Short mmCIF file of C-alpha atoms in Angstrom, two decimals:
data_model
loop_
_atom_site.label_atom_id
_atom_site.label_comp_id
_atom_site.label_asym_id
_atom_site.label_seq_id
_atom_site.Cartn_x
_atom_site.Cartn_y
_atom_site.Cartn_z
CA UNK Z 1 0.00 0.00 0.00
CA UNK Z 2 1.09 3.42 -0.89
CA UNK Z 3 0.28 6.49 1.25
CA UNK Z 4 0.69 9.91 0.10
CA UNK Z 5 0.76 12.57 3.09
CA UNK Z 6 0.03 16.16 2.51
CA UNK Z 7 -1.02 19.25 4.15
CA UNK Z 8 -4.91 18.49 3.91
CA UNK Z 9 -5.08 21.83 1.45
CA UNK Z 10 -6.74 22.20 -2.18
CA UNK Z 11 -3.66 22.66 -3.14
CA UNK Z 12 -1.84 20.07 -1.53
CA UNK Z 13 -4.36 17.47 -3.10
CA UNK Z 14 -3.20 19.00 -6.43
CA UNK Z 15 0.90 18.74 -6.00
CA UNK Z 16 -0.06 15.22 -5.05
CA UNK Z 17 -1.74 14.41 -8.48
CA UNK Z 18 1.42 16.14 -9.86
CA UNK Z 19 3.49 14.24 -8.17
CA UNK Z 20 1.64 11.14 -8.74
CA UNK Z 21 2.23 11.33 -12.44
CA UNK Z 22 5.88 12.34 -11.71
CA UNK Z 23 6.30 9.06 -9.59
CA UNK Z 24 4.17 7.11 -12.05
CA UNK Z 25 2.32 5.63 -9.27
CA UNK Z 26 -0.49 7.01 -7.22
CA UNK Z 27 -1.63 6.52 -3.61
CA UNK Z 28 -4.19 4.07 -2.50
CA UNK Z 29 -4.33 6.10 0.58
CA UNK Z 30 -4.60 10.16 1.59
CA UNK Z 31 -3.40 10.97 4.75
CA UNK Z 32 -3.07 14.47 7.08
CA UNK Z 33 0.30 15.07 8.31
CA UNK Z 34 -1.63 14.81 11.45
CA UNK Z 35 -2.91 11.02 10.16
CA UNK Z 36 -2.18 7.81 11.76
CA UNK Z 37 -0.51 5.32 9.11
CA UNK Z 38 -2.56 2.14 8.29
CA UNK Z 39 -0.95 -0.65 10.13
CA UNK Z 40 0.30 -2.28 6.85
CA UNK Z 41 1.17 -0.01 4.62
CA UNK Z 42 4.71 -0.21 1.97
CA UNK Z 43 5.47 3.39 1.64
CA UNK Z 44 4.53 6.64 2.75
CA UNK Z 45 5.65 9.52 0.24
CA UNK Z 46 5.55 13.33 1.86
CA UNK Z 47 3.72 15.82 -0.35
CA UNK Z 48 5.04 18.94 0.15
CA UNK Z 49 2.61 21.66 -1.55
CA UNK Z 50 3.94 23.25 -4.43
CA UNK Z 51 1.57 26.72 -6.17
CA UNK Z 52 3.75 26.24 -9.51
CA UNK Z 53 2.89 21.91 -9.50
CA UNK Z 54 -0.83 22.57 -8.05
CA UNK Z 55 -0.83 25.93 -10.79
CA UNK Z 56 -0.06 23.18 -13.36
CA UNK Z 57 -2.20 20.41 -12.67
CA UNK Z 58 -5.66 23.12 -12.86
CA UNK Z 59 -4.39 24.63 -16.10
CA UNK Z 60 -4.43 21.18 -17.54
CA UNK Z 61 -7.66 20.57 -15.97
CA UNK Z 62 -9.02 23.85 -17.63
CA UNK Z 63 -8.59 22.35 -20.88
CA UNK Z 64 -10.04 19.01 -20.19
CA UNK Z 65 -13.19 19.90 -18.46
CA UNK Z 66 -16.03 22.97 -18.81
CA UNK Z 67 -16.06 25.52 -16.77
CA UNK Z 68 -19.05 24.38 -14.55
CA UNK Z 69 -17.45 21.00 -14.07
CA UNK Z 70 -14.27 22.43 -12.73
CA UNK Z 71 -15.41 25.10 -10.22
CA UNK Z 72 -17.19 21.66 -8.84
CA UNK Z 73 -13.37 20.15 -7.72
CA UNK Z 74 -13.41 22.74 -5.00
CA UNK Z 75 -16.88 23.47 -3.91
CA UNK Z 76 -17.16 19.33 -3.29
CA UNK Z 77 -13.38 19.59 -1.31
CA UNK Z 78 -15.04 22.00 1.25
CA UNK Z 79 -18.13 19.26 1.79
CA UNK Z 80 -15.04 18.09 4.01
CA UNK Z 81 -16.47 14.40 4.40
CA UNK Z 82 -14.67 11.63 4.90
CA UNK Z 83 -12.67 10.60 2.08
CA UNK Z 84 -13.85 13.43 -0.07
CA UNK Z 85 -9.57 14.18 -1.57
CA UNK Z 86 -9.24 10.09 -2.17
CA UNK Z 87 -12.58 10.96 -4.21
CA UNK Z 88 -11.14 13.95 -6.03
CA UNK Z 89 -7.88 12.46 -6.90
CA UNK Z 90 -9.64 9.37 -8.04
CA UNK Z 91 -11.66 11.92 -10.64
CA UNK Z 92 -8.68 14.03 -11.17
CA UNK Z 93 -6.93 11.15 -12.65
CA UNK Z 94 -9.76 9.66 -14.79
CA UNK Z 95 -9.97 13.20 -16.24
CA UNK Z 96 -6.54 13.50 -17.13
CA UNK Z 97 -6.36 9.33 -18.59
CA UNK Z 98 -9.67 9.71 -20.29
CA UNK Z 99 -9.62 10.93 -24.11
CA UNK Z 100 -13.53 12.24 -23.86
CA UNK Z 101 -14.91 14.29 -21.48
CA UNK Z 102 -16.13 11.91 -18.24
CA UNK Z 103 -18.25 15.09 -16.75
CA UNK Z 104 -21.52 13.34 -17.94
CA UNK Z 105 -20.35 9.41 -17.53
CA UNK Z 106 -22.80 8.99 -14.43
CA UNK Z 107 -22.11 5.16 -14.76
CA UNK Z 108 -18.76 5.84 -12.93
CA UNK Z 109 -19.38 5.66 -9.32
CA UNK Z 110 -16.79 8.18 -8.81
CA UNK Z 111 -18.49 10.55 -11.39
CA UNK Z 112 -22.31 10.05 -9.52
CA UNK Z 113 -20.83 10.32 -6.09
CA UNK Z 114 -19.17 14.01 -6.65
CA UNK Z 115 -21.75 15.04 -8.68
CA UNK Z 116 -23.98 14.64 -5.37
CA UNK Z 117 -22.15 16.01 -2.93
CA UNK Z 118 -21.71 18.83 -5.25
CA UNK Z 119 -25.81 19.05 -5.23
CA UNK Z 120 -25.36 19.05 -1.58
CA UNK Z 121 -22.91 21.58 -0.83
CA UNK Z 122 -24.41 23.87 -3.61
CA UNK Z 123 -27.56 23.51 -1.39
CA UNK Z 124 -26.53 24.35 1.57
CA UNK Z 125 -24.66 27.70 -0.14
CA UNK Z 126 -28.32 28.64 -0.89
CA UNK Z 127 -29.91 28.08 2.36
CA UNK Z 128 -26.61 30.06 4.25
CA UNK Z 129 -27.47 32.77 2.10
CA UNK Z 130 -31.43 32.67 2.40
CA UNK Z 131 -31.17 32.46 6.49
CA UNK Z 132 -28.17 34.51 7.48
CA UNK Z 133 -29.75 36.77 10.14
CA UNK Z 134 -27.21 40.08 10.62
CA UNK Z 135 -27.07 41.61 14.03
CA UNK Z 136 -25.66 45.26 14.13
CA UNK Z 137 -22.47 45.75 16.46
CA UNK Z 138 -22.06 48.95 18.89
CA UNK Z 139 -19.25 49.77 16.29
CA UNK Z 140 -21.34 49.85 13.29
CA UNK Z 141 -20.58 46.47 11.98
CA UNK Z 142 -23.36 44.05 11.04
CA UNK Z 143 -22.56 40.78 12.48
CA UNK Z 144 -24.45 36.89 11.58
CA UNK Z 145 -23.01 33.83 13.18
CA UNK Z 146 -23.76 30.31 12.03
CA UNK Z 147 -22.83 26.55 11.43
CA UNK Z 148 -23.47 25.41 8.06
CA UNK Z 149 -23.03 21.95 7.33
CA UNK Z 150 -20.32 21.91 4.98
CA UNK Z 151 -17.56 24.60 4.85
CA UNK Z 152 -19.60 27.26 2.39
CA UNK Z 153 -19.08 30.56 3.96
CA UNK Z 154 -15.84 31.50 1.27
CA UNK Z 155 -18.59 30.29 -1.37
CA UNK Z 156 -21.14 33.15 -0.43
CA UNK Z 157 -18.73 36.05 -0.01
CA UNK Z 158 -19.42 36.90 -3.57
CA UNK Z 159 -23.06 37.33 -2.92
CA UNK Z 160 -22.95 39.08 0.33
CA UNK Z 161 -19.99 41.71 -1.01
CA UNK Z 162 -22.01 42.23 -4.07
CA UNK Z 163 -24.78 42.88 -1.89
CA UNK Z 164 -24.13 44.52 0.80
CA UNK Z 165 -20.61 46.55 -0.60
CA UNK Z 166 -21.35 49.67 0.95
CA UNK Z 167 -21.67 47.81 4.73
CA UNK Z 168 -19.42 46.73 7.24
CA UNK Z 169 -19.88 43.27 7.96
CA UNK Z 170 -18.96 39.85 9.45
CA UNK Z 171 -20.17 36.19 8.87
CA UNK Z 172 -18.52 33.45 11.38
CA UNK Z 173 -18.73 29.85 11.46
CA UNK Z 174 -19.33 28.87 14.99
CA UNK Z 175 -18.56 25.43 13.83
CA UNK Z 176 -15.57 25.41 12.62
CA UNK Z 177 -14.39 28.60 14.43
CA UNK Z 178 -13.54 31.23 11.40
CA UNK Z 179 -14.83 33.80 9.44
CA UNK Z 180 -14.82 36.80 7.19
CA UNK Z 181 -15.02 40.28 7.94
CA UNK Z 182 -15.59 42.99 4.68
CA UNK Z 183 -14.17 46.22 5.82
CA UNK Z 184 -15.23 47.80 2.47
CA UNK Z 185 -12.49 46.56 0.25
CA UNK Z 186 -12.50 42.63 0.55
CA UNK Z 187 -13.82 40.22 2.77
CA UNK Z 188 -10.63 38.69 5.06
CA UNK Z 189 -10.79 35.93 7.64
CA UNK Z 190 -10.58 36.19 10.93
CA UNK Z 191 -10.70 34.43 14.46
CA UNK Z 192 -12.84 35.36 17.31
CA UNK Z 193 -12.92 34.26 20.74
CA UNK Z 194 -16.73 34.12 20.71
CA UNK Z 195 -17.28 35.90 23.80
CA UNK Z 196 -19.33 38.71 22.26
CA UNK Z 197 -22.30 36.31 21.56
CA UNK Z 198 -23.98 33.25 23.09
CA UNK Z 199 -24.93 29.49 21.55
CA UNK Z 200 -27.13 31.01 19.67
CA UNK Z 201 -25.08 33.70 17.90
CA UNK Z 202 -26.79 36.35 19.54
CA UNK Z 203 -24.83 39.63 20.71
CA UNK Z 204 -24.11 40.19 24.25
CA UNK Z 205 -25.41 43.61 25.55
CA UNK Z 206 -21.84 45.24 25.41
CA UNK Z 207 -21.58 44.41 21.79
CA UNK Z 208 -25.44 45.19 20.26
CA UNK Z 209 -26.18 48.05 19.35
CA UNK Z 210 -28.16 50.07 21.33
CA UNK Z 211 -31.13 49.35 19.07
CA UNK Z 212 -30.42 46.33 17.81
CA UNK Z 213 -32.95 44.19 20.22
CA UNK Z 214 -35.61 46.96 18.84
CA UNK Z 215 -34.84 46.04 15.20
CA UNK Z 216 -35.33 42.52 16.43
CA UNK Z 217 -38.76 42.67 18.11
CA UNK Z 218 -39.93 44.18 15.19
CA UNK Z 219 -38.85 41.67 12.99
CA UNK Z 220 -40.47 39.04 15.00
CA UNK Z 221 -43.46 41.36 15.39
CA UNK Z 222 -43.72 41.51 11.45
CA UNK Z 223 -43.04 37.45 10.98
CA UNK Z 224 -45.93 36.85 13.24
CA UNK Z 225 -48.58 39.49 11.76
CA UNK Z 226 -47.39 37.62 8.31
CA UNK Z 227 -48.04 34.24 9.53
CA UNK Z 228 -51.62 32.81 8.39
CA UNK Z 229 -52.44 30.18 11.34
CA UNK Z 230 -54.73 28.65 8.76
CA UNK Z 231 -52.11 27.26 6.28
CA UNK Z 232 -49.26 26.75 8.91
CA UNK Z 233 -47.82 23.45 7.82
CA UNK Z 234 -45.15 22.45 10.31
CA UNK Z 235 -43.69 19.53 8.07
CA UNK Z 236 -43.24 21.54 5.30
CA UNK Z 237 -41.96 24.41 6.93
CA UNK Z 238 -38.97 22.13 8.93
CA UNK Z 239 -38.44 20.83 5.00
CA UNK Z 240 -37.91 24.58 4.00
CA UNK Z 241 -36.55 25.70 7.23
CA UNK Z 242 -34.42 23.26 8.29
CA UNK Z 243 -34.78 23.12 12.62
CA UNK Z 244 -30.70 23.45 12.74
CA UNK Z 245 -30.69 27.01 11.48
CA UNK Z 246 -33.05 27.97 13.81
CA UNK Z 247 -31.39 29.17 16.82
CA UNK Z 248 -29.98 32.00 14.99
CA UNK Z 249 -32.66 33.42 13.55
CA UNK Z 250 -34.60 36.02 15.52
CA UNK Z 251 -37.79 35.39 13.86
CA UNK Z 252 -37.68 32.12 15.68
CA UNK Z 253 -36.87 33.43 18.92
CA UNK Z 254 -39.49 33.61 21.65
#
């Protein structure tokens, strides 16, 4: 068995297909450098991450596969599952080996298993950025906490700088403890210490603004009058709504 052990980055998984090629023999195994080794295993080659090998690798992907089909490679890498780079690499490969275009082969397993986790993460991209719920900071910036199921947040910046370019703002993954704050030029990560809000992602009195619980009860106060008792439909609405995002919406709040 041979195990290839990288940094666990995008670009990582690519300097390992490079290399791959280079060694002309690939890895039946992807490990962390964090990893446990298998207990039998024959060798385990470092991958060291290289932009000018992982540079290479997408260019020839570029002219293999459309557009669409390549923007997939990393939306599906941030699902994060289990497995998910021994999936890519396995696609990478058949990509680069296969004379036709294998975007549309849904008879390979490999090919109908990325194509729905890419459904999946593409999903939940939508829902983060139907239910993220901003809070306004005492210092003017408008702050939404919440825990996605896959790692989407750098896949909605787009939307959110678009819309909101004029605003100071911050969206943090609770979950995975990182986020990105747009100070009017570009969005950049950051780390909190999560002290300024609760399980719920709401703001502690010392960082709301002063109005900010106001806004809220109005919000909630408008969601209610909206709601016709009639037609609720609570199965359909946990279908739409899934229950996990409630907690940080204030609508939901009693």
């Amino acid at each position: 068995m041979l195990v290839f052990r990288y940094d666990k980055s995008f670009e990582g998984l690519l300097t390992a297909v490079f290399d791959g090629y280079t060694r002309r023999e690939f890895p039946d195994l992807l490990l962390g450098e964090a990893d446990m080794p298998p207990l039998f295993f024959d060798e385990i080659a470092d991958i060291y991450t290289d932009t000018e090998k992982s540079t290479r690798v997408w260019n020839g992907l570029k002219k293999r596969m459309s557009e669409t089909a390549l923007y997939m490679l990393p939306e599906v890498w941030l699902s994060e599952l289990p497995e998910v780079d021994m999936l890519l690499f396995r696609y990478i490969r058949k990509t680069f080996d296969s004379k036709q275009s294998i975007e549309l082969n849904f008879g390979d397993p490999d090919v109908m298993e990325l194509t729905k986790i890419w459904k999946h993460v593409s999903k939940e991209r939508l829902r983060v950025i139907q239910f993220v719920r901003f809070q306004k900071t005492s210092d003017d910036i408008f702050f939404a906490c919440i825990e996605p199921e896959y790692n989407v947040i750098p896949l909605v910046l787009n939307h959110f700088t678009d819309r909101f370019h004029d605003q100071r703002w911050l969206i943090y993954d609770s979950k995975r403890d990182f986020g990105f704050f747009y100070d009017l030029k570009k969005p950049v990560e950051v780390h909190l210490d999560g002290k300024q809000w609760d399980g719920n992602g709401c703001l502690n009195d010392q960082s709301a603004a002063e109005d900010e619980k106001l806004y809220q009860k109005l919000w909630q106060g408008y969601y209610s009058s909206m709601t016709i008792k009639e037609r609720i439909n609570p199965r359909l609405h946990r279908q739409n709504l899934p229950v996990r995002f409630w907690k940080f919406l204030p609508e939901k709040r009693k």
